Amino acid sequence: MHDIAVLGATGSIGGSTLDVIARHPGRFRATVLTAHRQVEALVDLCAKHRPELAVIADPALEGELARRLTAAGVRCEVASGHAALTAAASGQLCDTVVAAIVGAAGLESTLAAARAGKRLLLANKESIVMAGPLLLEAVATGKGALIPVDSEHNAIFQCLPGGRPELARSGVRRLVLTASGGPFRGRTRAELAGITPDQACKHPNWVMGRKISVDSATLMNKGLEVIEAHHLFAAPAEVIEVVVHPQSLIHSMVEYVDGSVLAQLGNPDMRTAIAHALAWPERIESGVPSLDLARCAPLQFEPPDLTTFRCLALAFQALRAGGDAPAILNAANEVAVEAFLGGALPFLSIADVVEAVLAELPAQAVVDVGTLCERDRMAREAARRVLRDAC
Ligand code: NAD
Ligand code: MG
């Protein structure tokens, strides 16, 4: 029996994870559920999954959470705040942690789970983008396991022998990350000038949280994933390639030196990657229907348009710059996306903000989490200044 902490339980990945867990009551148990501010949604999940602990990140909402749980007849421990999140991720109530908080807010709990030797199922890509070397070190120190949930990385993990070997020694030539191209594939810059948040969040193939949906529309999501792949698989930037594949049926590929290309295919439903990561190295049912290739449209592939979708080029630039440049990129992007979602920044200016902040804060070596968080703070401040100046 595995005891699982679902960090970010009220989100899209959190919901898919709980769906898979509920299909295997004899095998998995959701013992910890957390949310940011969605008290009602968290109470509903607690009523259904009966965890031992519910954590709300916003301390102002702890009392309300406790009251509502009692009113709903749910008996479980209640805690709040970031320290409680970290404690839950590293504590005795779980052996497995699904890191599904969105953004840099997930970094500390992800690191805590890794240090504590948990089996860490990583959806929160921002934490590995920000702190790749520190996270891998924490996994090594904790002697736990790190299993990627992001569908592309989960696909590559499945196509590599033993999941995460030394690429050169395994005869790997290239990692090919597929990208759907997002809702604006094929559009020109001029056509993207007046894009609204709702248009950007309407992804053709995946239903996801709003931040990652915007990242998918700008292709920053693919940029973050390139950096994620670099860390997870110790792959230099030169061996990572992005190809646009609008059907999202091939989740990514690995090319070997003999010319073999291994791909992982499936319907675009995150429950496949989540079920794989939960059960690895075994296989379990996920609830995802069989892929009916005969009914699929022809599979298309094309190179990404780096002129229109500049965020992907900026992510490659940050990866090549090294050090904490990816953390600076991520922080500036989080601020810019929030401003876009709030109607305060045009879609195309997201890349401008990221570019300006990268130029203002040249890369420094990643020393420790404290320094990294300070650089994250500086990048956010710089991004807000760029936003103010632009308005
Ligand atoms: P979401 O917005 O649907 O859910 C985010 C969750 O994080 C919610 O439970 C929310 O309460 C919690 N949260 C938000 N801010 C927080 C804070 N400051 N402190 C504590 N908790 C906070 O997002 P999502 O789409 O489920 O994505 C979650 C993560 O998984 C992201 O890093 C995303 O990039 C990654 N991911 C998502 C998908 C997908 O299909 N949705 C696929 C691959 C990777
Ligand atoms: Mg992905």
Tab-separated table of C-alpha atoms and ligand atoms in Angstrom:
chain	number	residue	atom	x	y	z
A	1	MET	CA	0.000	0.000	0.000
A	2	HIS	CA	1.386	3.414	-0.952
A	3	ASP	CA	0.489	6.517	1.021
A	4	ILE	CA	0.373	9.469	-1.306
A	5	ALA	CA	0.545	13.211	-0.725
A	6	VAL	CA	-1.074	15.124	-3.553
A	7	LEU	CA	0.328	18.664	-3.442
A	8	GLY	CA	-1.951	20.854	-5.530
A	9	ALA	CA	-4.849	18.400	-5.214
A	10	THR	CA	-7.459	20.881	-6.463
A	11	GLY	CA	-5.677	21.452	-9.776
A	12	SER	CA	-5.847	19.688	-13.092
A	13	ILE	CA	-2.981	17.261	-12.362
A	14	GLY	CA	-4.237	16.830	-8.797
A	15	GLY	CA	-7.674	15.799	-10.092
A	16	SER	CA	-6.244	13.341	-12.606
A	17	THR	CA	-3.991	11.863	-9.908
A	18	LEU	CA	-6.892	11.350	-7.518
A	19	ASP	CA	-8.886	9.734	-10.333
A	20	VAL	CA	-6.112	7.150	-10.882
A	21	ILE	CA	-5.630	6.599	-7.139
A	22	ALA	CA	-9.359	5.964	-6.685
A	23	ARG	CA	-9.213	3.215	-9.311
A	24	HIS	CA	-6.763	1.247	-7.138
A	25	PRO	CA	-8.036	1.348	-3.564
A	26	GLY	CA	-6.025	-1.709	-2.539
A	27	ARG	CA	-2.804	-0.214	-3.799
A	28	PHE	CA	-2.852	3.543	-3.191
A	29	ARG	CA	-4.287	5.820	-0.552
A	30	ALA	CA	-4.351	9.641	-0.715
A	31	THR	CA	-3.229	10.534	2.809
A	32	VAL	CA	-2.408	14.232	2.295
A	33	LEU	CA	-4.279	16.734	0.125
A	34	THR	CA	-3.247	20.356	-0.301
A	35	ALA	CA	-4.569	23.473	-2.028
A	36	HIS	CA	-3.753	27.146	-2.264
A	37	ARG	CA	-7.067	28.927	-1.496
A	38	GLN	CA	-9.834	26.699	-2.862
A	39	VAL	CA	-11.409	25.701	0.453
A	40	GLU	CA	-14.631	24.351	-1.008
A	41	ALA	CA	-12.904	22.194	-3.621
A	42	LEU	CA	-10.499	20.863	-0.995
A	43	VAL	CA	-13.376	19.956	1.351
A	44	ASP	CA	-15.120	18.080	-1.483
A	45	LEU	CA	-11.935	16.136	-2.230
A	46	CYS	CA	-11.458	15.336	1.462
A	47	ALA	CA	-15.042	14.070	1.701
A	48	LYS	CA	-14.377	11.776	-1.238
A	49	HIS	CA	-10.825	10.587	-0.530
A	50	ARG	CA	-10.704	10.750	3.289
A	51	PRO	CA	-7.065	11.852	3.746
A	52	GLU	CA	-5.393	12.055	7.146
A	53	LEU	CA	-4.244	15.630	6.593
A	54	ALA	CA	-5.557	18.600	4.603
A	55	VAL	CA	-3.290	21.613	4.101
A	56	ILE	CA	-4.378	25.004	2.840
A	57	ALA	CA	-1.430	27.179	1.804
A	58	ASP	CA	-3.121	30.445	2.750
A	59	PRO	CA	-3.052	30.607	6.586
A	60	ALA	CA	-6.025	32.992	6.651
A	61	LEU	CA	-8.241	30.132	5.451
A	62	GLU	CA	-7.321	27.464	8.004
A	63	GLY	CA	-10.246	28.215	10.319
A	64	GLU	CA	-12.734	28.129	7.468
A	65	LEU	CA	-11.293	24.836	6.214
A	66	ALA	CA	-11.562	23.261	9.674
A	67	ARG	CA	-15.154	24.456	10.088
A	68	ARG	CA	-16.277	23.249	6.701
A	69	LEU	CA	-14.628	19.854	7.116
A	70	THR	CA	-16.436	19.381	10.430
A	71	ALA	CA	-19.715	20.466	8.860
A	72	ALA	CA	-19.166	17.928	6.075
A	73	GLY	CA	-18.494	15.180	8.636
A	74	VAL	CA	-14.866	14.741	7.592
A	75	ARG	CA	-12.392	13.994	10.355
A	76	CYS	CA	-8.816	14.844	9.398
A	77	GLU	CA	-5.944	16.948	10.597
A	78	VAL	CA	-5.859	20.505	9.271
A	79	ALA	CA	-2.805	22.697	8.741
A	80	SER	CA	-1.911	25.829	6.816
A	81	GLY	CA	0.998	27.853	5.493
A	82	HIS	CA	4.147	27.039	3.586
A	83	ALA	CA	5.904	25.388	6.516
A	84	ALA	CA	2.949	22.996	6.830
A	85	LEU	CA	3.198	22.173	3.114
A	86	THR	CA	6.892	21.389	3.457
A	87	ALA	CA	6.286	19.342	6.587
A	88	ALA	CA	3.536	17.368	4.850
A	89	ALA	CA	5.768	16.670	1.839
A	90	SER	CA	8.557	15.294	4.016
A	91	GLY	CA	6.548	13.832	6.910
A	92	GLN	CA	5.495	10.352	7.953
A	93	LEU	CA	2.019	10.429	6.418
A	94	CYS	CA	3.290	9.665	2.920
A	95	ASP	CA	5.907	7.609	1.063
A	96	THR	CA	5.041	9.139	-2.312
A	97	VAL	CA	4.609	12.805	-3.206
A	98	VAL	CA	2.888	14.067	-6.332
A	99	ALA	CA	4.317	17.563	-6.834
A	100	ALA	CA	1.457	19.264	-8.697
A	101	ILE	CA	1.572	22.819	-7.374
A	102	VAL	CA	1.935	25.344	-10.180
A	103	GLY	CA	4.961	27.627	-10.382
A	104	ALA	CA	7.867	28.480	-8.108
A	105	ALA	CA	5.439	28.121	-5.168
A	106	GLY	CA	6.056	24.374	-5.485
A	107	LEU	CA	9.828	24.536	-5.100
A	108	GLU	CA	10.213	24.189	-1.334
A	109	SER	CA	7.801	21.296	-0.906
A	110	THR	CA	9.306	19.491	-3.904
A	111	LEU	CA	12.803	19.867	-2.468
A	112	ALA	CA	11.586	18.756	0.963
A	113	ALA	CA	10.044	15.594	-0.480
A	114	ALA	CA	13.274	14.836	-2.357
A	115	ARG	CA	15.469	15.366	0.709
A	116	ALA	CA	13.203	13.118	2.767
A	117	GLY	CA	13.701	10.284	0.262
A	118	LYS	CA	10.103	10.181	-0.952
A	119	ARG	CA	9.144	8.701	-4.250
A	120	LEU	CA	8.732	12.036	-6.025
A	121	LEU	CA	6.353	12.232	-8.981
A	122	LEU	CA	7.217	15.543	-10.579
A	123	ALA	CA	4.599	17.560	-12.455
A	124	ASN	CA	5.759	20.939	-11.079
A	125	LYS	CA	8.259	21.597	-13.882
A	126	GLU	CA	9.038	25.110	-12.611
A	127	SER	CA	10.890	23.639	-9.618
A	128	ILE	CA	13.325	21.626	-11.734
A	129	VAL	CA	13.726	24.528	-14.175
A	130	MET	CA	14.658	26.825	-11.299
A	131	ALA	CA	16.740	24.497	-9.218
A	132	GLY	CA	17.721	21.513	-11.376
A	133	PRO	CA	21.096	20.700	-9.786
A	134	LEU	CA	19.802	21.315	-6.237
A	135	LEU	CA	16.770	19.107	-6.799
A	136	LEU	CA	18.834	16.258	-8.262
A	137	GLU	CA	21.263	16.555	-5.358
A	138	ALA	CA	18.349	16.391	-2.910
A	139	VAL	CA	17.034	13.246	-4.618
A	140	ALA	CA	20.503	11.666	-4.397
A	141	THR	CA	20.881	12.639	-0.720
A	142	GLY	CA	17.415	11.407	0.172
A	143	LYS	CA	17.918	8.180	-1.837
A	144	GLY	CA	14.367	8.364	-3.093
A	145	ALA	CA	13.247	8.300	-6.712
A	146	LEU	CA	12.321	11.023	-9.163
A	147	ILE	CA	9.780	10.019	-11.793
A	148	PRO	CA	8.671	12.581	-14.358
A	149	VAL	CA	4.943	13.145	-14.794
A	150	ASP	CA	5.177	15.833	-17.479
A	151	SER	CA	3.988	13.803	-20.483
A	152	GLU	CA	7.028	14.490	-22.687
A	153	HIS	CA	9.517	13.544	-19.970
A	154	ASN	CA	7.470	10.589	-18.900
A	155	ALA	CA	7.525	9.476	-22.557
A	156	ILE	CA	11.311	9.860	-22.769
A	157	PHE	CA	11.697	8.059	-19.440
A	158	GLN	CA	9.702	5.188	-20.947
A	159	CYS	CA	11.853	5.168	-24.123
A	160	LEU	CA	15.190	5.087	-22.285
A	161	PRO	CA	16.568	1.846	-20.858
A	162	GLY	CA	16.314	1.997	-17.073
A	163	GLY	CA	14.578	5.349	-17.296
A	164	ARG	CA	17.464	7.740	-16.810
A	165	PRO	CA	20.825	6.390	-17.908
A	166	GLU	CA	23.884	8.300	-19.046
A	167	LEU	CA	22.740	9.247	-22.495
A	168	ALA	CA	26.112	9.038	-24.273
A	169	ARG	CA	26.827	5.554	-22.920
A	170	SER	CA	23.373	4.369	-23.881
A	171	GLY	CA	23.883	5.375	-27.503
A	172	VAL	CA	21.320	8.175	-27.457
A	173	ARG	CA	21.707	10.679	-30.283
A	174	ARG	CA	18.736	12.989	-29.710
A	175	LEU	CA	15.791	13.626	-27.450
A	176	VAL	CA	12.850	14.856	-29.485
A	177	LEU	CA	10.230	16.732	-27.481
A	178	THR	CA	6.910	17.023	-29.236
A	179	ALA	CA	4.854	20.200	-28.920
A	180	SER	CA	1.213	20.579	-29.922
A	181	GLY	CA	1.963	24.124	-31.077
A	182	GLY	CA	-0.826	25.412	-28.831
A	183	PRO	CA	-4.000	27.178	-29.904
A	184	PHE	CA	-2.167	29.681	-32.132
A	185	ARG	CA	-0.072	27.333	-34.250
A	186	GLY	CA	0.364	28.720	-37.740
A	187	ARG	CA	-0.578	32.286	-36.774
A	188	THR	CA	1.649	35.282	-37.488
A	189	ARG	CA	2.731	37.844	-34.885
A	190	ALA	CA	0.287	40.376	-36.309
A	191	GLU	CA	-2.562	37.912	-35.761
A	192	LEU	CA	-1.644	37.474	-32.111
A	193	ALA	CA	-1.759	41.130	-31.118
A	194	GLY	CA	-5.229	41.162	-29.535
A	195	ILE	CA	-5.355	37.664	-28.043
A	196	THR	CA	-7.423	37.445	-24.823
A	197	PRO	CA	-6.702	35.195	-21.798
A	198	ASP	CA	-9.701	32.983	-22.609
A	199	GLN	CA	-8.483	32.466	-26.177
A	200	ALA	CA	-4.992	31.611	-24.909
A	201	CYS	CA	-6.374	29.115	-22.374
A	202	LYS	CA	-8.354	27.156	-24.972
A	203	HIS	CA	-5.877	24.406	-25.708
A	204	PRO	CA	-6.756	22.176	-28.679
A	205	ASN	CA	-5.793	18.846	-27.043
A	206	TRP	CA	-5.261	19.181	-23.283
A	207	VAL	CA	-7.360	20.551	-20.408
A	208	MET	CA	-4.943	22.215	-17.984
A	209	GLY	CA	-4.559	24.986	-15.419
A	210	ARG	CA	-4.524	28.551	-16.736
A	211	LYS	CA	-0.810	29.263	-16.213
A	212	ILE	CA	0.403	26.208	-18.140
A	213	SER	CA	-2.263	26.869	-20.783
A	214	VAL	CA	-0.811	30.333	-21.449
A	215	ASP	CA	2.696	28.812	-21.425
A	216	SER	CA	1.511	26.338	-24.056
A	217	ALA	CA	0.133	29.168	-26.180
A	218	THR	CA	3.437	31.120	-26.055
A	219	LEU	CA	5.531	27.894	-26.347
A	220	MET	CA	7.233	28.873	-23.077
A	221	ASN	CA	5.879	25.573	-21.796
A	222	LYS	CA	8.040	23.781	-24.358
A	223	GLY	CA	10.972	25.991	-23.407
A	224	LEU	CA	10.574	25.056	-19.733
A	225	GLU	CA	10.346	21.429	-20.822
A	226	VAL	CA	13.598	21.653	-22.781
A	227	ILE	CA	15.311	22.835	-19.584
A	228	GLU	CA	13.495	20.143	-17.588
A	229	ALA	CA	14.765	17.477	-20.028
A	230	HIS	CA	18.291	18.856	-19.781
A	231	HIS	CA	18.295	18.275	-16.020
A	232	LEU	CA	16.296	15.059	-15.835
A	233	PHE	CA	18.310	13.258	-18.493
A	234	ALA	CA	21.659	15.106	-18.230
A	235	ALA	CA	21.203	16.107	-21.866
A	236	PRO	CA	23.122	19.050	-23.357
A	237	ALA	CA	21.026	21.648	-25.212
A	238	GLU	CA	22.440	20.436	-28.561
A	239	VAL	CA	20.827	16.996	-28.291
A	240	ILE	CA	17.365	18.309	-27.413
A	241	GLU	CA	15.111	19.080	-30.330
A	242	VAL	CA	11.536	20.322	-30.431
A	243	VAL	CA	9.130	19.259	-33.156
A	244	VAL	CA	5.560	20.487	-33.470
A	245	HIS	CA	3.091	17.609	-33.657
A	246	PRO	CA	-0.439	19.049	-33.515
A	247	GLN	CA	-2.262	15.791	-32.722
A	248	SER	CA	-0.400	15.289	-29.403
A	249	LEU	CA	-0.480	11.508	-29.794
A	250	ILE	CA	3.288	11.020	-29.796
A	251	HIS	CA	4.316	12.400	-26.426
A	252	SER	CA	8.068	12.477	-27.232
A	253	MET	CA	10.832	10.383	-28.798
A	254	VAL	CA	14.376	9.158	-28.267
A	255	GLU	CA	16.699	8.661	-31.228
A	256	TYR	CA	19.617	6.253	-30.887
A	257	VAL	CA	22.918	6.299	-32.817
A	258	ASP	CA	21.831	3.336	-34.955
A	259	GLY	CA	18.940	5.412	-36.320
A	260	SER	CA	16.236	3.784	-34.194
A	261	VAL	CA	13.647	6.240	-32.953
A	262	LEU	CA	11.532	5.091	-30.002
A	263	ALA	CA	8.312	6.983	-29.377
A	264	GLN	CA	5.676	6.764	-26.672
A	265	LEU	CA	2.128	7.193	-27.961
A	266	GLY	CA	-1.238	7.500	-26.293
A	267	ASN	CA	-4.354	9.608	-26.082
A	268	PRO	CA	-3.658	13.100	-24.703
A	269	ASP	CA	-4.760	12.377	-21.145
A	270	MET	CA	-2.384	12.969	-18.240
A	271	ARG	CA	-3.712	9.917	-16.395
A	272	THR	CA	-1.450	7.712	-18.545
A	273	ALA	CA	1.741	9.446	-17.384
A	274	ILE	CA	0.434	9.668	-13.805
A	275	ALA	CA	-0.489	5.963	-13.686
A	276	HIS	CA	2.894	5.054	-15.164
A	277	ALA	CA	4.703	7.149	-12.565
A	278	LEU	CA	2.574	5.865	-9.681
A	279	ALA	CA	3.103	2.197	-10.511
A	280	TRP	CA	6.571	2.248	-12.111
A	281	PRO	CA	8.135	-0.195	-12.842
A	282	GLU	CA	4.791	-1.971	-12.973
A	283	ARG	CA	1.774	-1.012	-15.117
A	284	ILE	CA	-1.747	-0.309	-13.961
A	285	GLU	CA	-5.056	0.773	-15.491
A	286	SER	CA	-5.420	4.536	-15.795
A	287	GLY	CA	-8.933	4.934	-17.179
A	288	VAL	CA	-7.554	6.223	-20.496
A	289	PRO	CA	-9.243	4.631	-23.523
A	290	SER	CA	-7.219	2.708	-26.120
A	291	LEU	CA	-5.594	4.714	-28.851
A	292	ASP	CA	-7.449	4.047	-32.086
A	293	LEU	CA	-4.821	4.877	-34.705
A	294	ALA	CA	-7.071	4.063	-37.642
A	295	ARG	CA	-9.434	6.834	-36.528
A	296	CYS	CA	-6.687	9.394	-35.966
A	297	ALA	CA	-6.083	12.119	-38.477
A	298	PRO	CA	-2.752	11.790	-40.286
A	299	LEU	CA	0.056	12.581	-37.879
A	300	GLN	CA	1.749	15.870	-38.771
A	301	PHE	CA	5.159	17.217	-37.827
A	302	GLU	CA	6.706	20.644	-38.434
A	303	PRO	CA	9.504	22.771	-36.988
A	304	PRO	CA	8.550	25.319	-34.322
A	305	ASP	CA	8.172	28.951	-35.401
A	306	LEU	CA	10.742	30.647	-33.177
A	307	THR	CA	10.090	34.103	-34.626
A	308	THR	CA	6.429	34.190	-33.646
A	309	PHE	CA	6.865	32.153	-30.462
A	310	ARG	CA	9.948	33.850	-29.067
A	311	CYS	CA	9.582	32.361	-25.589
A	312	LEU	CA	10.930	29.028	-26.832
A	313	ALA	CA	14.044	30.734	-28.216
A	314	LEU	CA	14.467	32.617	-24.929
A	315	ALA	CA	14.332	29.364	-22.973
A	316	PHE	CA	17.082	27.859	-25.156
A	317	GLN	CA	19.052	31.074	-24.592
A	318	ALA	CA	18.652	30.736	-20.801
A	319	LEU	CA	19.654	27.077	-20.898
A	320	ARG	CA	22.812	27.923	-22.824
A	321	ALA	CA	23.609	30.805	-20.457
A	322	GLY	CA	23.427	28.268	-17.609
A	323	GLY	CA	23.601	29.003	-13.879
A	324	ASP	CA	20.441	30.615	-12.589
A	325	ALA	CA	19.326	32.030	-15.965
A	326	PRO	CA	16.496	29.448	-16.185
A	327	ALA	CA	15.264	30.568	-12.739
A	328	ILE	CA	15.316	34.203	-13.901
A	329	LEU	CA	13.447	33.210	-17.079
A	330	ASN	CA	10.866	31.321	-15.036
A	331	ALA	CA	10.272	34.108	-12.525
A	332	ALA	CA	9.892	36.769	-15.234
A	333	ASN	CA	7.524	34.491	-17.132
A	334	GLU	CA	5.360	33.839	-14.056
A	335	VAL	CA	4.957	37.590	-13.477
A	336	ALA	CA	4.273	38.271	-17.159
A	337	VAL	CA	1.706	35.456	-17.468
A	338	GLU	CA	-0.097	36.644	-14.342
A	339	ALA	CA	-0.217	40.172	-15.807
A	340	PHE	CA	-1.526	38.807	-19.103
A	341	LEU	CA	-4.213	36.743	-17.340
A	342	GLY	CA	-5.182	39.863	-15.389
A	343	GLY	CA	-5.603	41.869	-18.587
A	344	ALA	CA	-2.590	44.086	-17.851
A	345	LEU	CA	-0.205	42.866	-20.566
A	346	PRO	CA	-0.691	42.018	-24.257
A	347	PHE	CA	-0.005	38.410	-25.242
A	348	LEU	CA	3.030	39.245	-27.394
A	349	SER	CA	4.631	41.297	-24.623
A	350	ILE	CA	5.111	38.231	-22.400
A	351	ALA	CA	8.293	37.475	-24.372
A	352	ASP	CA	9.401	41.131	-24.171
A	353	VAL	CA	9.214	41.084	-20.371
A	354	VAL	CA	11.165	37.826	-20.155
A	355	GLU	CA	13.805	39.083	-22.565
A	356	ALA	CA	14.261	42.374	-20.702
A	357	VAL	CA	14.655	40.645	-17.333
A	358	LEU	CA	17.155	38.110	-18.704
A	359	ALA	CA	19.196	41.033	-20.079
A	360	GLU	CA	19.025	42.910	-16.763
A	361	LEU	CA	20.107	39.976	-14.596
A	362	PRO	CA	22.987	38.061	-16.209
A	363	ALA	CA	23.361	34.441	-15.101
A	364	GLN	CA	25.052	33.608	-11.819
A	365	ALA	CA	26.074	30.193	-10.502
A	366	VAL	CA	23.419	28.322	-8.500
A	367	VAL	CA	24.843	28.077	-4.974
A	368	ASP	CA	21.975	27.238	-2.649
A	369	VAL	CA	18.230	27.578	-2.299
A	370	GLY	CA	18.442	30.818	-0.329
A	371	THR	CA	20.438	32.587	-3.034
A	372	LEU	CA	18.189	31.156	-5.712
A	373	CYS	CA	15.042	32.429	-3.990
A	374	GLU	CA	16.656	35.871	-3.669
A	375	ARG	CA	17.403	35.860	-7.419
A	376	ASP	CA	13.822	34.729	-8.078
A	377	ARG	CA	12.632	37.704	-6.020
A	378	MET	CA	14.921	40.110	-7.910
A	379	ALA	CA	13.698	38.781	-11.256
A	380	ARG	CA	10.061	39.273	-10.192
A	381	GLU	CA	10.823	42.806	-9.072
A	382	ALA	CA	12.580	43.542	-12.376
A	383	ALA	CA	9.652	42.070	-14.314
A	384	ARG	CA	7.166	44.251	-12.407
A	385	ARG	CA	9.295	47.308	-13.172
A	386	VAL	CA	9.377	46.414	-16.878
A	387	LEU	CA	5.592	46.017	-16.742
A	388	ARG	CA	5.124	49.406	-15.078
A	389	ASP	CA	7.422	51.106	-17.605
A	390	ALA	CA	5.548	49.490	-20.489
A	391	CYS	CA	2.173	50.788	-19.303
B	1	NAD	P1	-3.671	24.129	-11.773
B	1	NAD	O1	-3.639	25.602	-11.805
B	1	NAD	O2	-4.841	23.410	-12.329
B	1	NAD	O3	-3.485	23.637	-10.258
B	1	NAD	C1	-2.484	24.148	-9.434
B	1	NAD	C2	-2.587	23.599	-8.017
B	1	NAD	O4	-1.557	24.235	-7.242
B	1	NAD	C3	-3.918	23.898	-7.325
B	1	NAD	O5	-4.250	22.841	-6.478
B	1	NAD	C4	-3.601	25.142	-6.495
B	1	NAD	O6	-4.423	25.241	-5.354
B	1	NAD	C5	-2.153	24.898	-6.114
B	1	NAD	N1	-1.415	26.154	-5.908
B	1	NAD	C6	-1.381	27.219	-6.745
B	1	NAD	N2	-0.629	28.203	-6.219
B	1	NAD	C7	-0.183	27.756	-5.021
B	1	NAD	C8	0.594	28.338	-3.977
B	1	NAD	N3	1.083	29.579	-4.070
B	1	NAD	N4	0.852	27.581	-2.883
B	1	NAD	C9	0.358	26.341	-2.766
B	1	NAD	N5	-0.411	25.737	-3.708
B	1	NAD	C10	-0.679	26.445	-4.816
B	1	NAD	O7	-2.318	23.641	-12.484
B	1	NAD	P2	-2.044	22.269	-13.253
B	1	NAD	O8	-2.419	22.413	-14.668
B	1	NAD	O9	-2.582	21.108	-12.470
B	1	NAD	O10	-0.445	22.233	-13.215
B	1	NAD	C11	0.267	21.904	-12.050
B	1	NAD	C12	1.733	21.714	-12.397
B	1	NAD	O11	1.852	20.585	-13.265
B	1	NAD	C13	2.345	22.889	-13.160
B	1	NAD	O12	3.684	23.049	-12.773
B	1	NAD	C14	2.266	22.452	-14.608
B	1	NAD	O13	3.275	23.031	-15.406
B	1	NAD	C15	2.474	20.961	-14.474
B	1	NAD	N6	1.908	20.168	-15.569
B	1	NAD	C16	0.571	20.220	-15.810
B	1	NAD	C17	0.017	19.483	-16.849
B	1	NAD	C18	-1.462	19.481	-17.112
B	1	NAD	O14	-1.907	18.766	-18.008
B	1	NAD	N7	-2.258	20.241	-16.398
B	1	NAD	C19	0.853	18.698	-17.658
B	1	NAD	C20	2.214	18.667	-17.370
B	1	NAD	C21	2.730	19.394	-16.327
B	2	MG	MG	4.300	18.639	-20.974
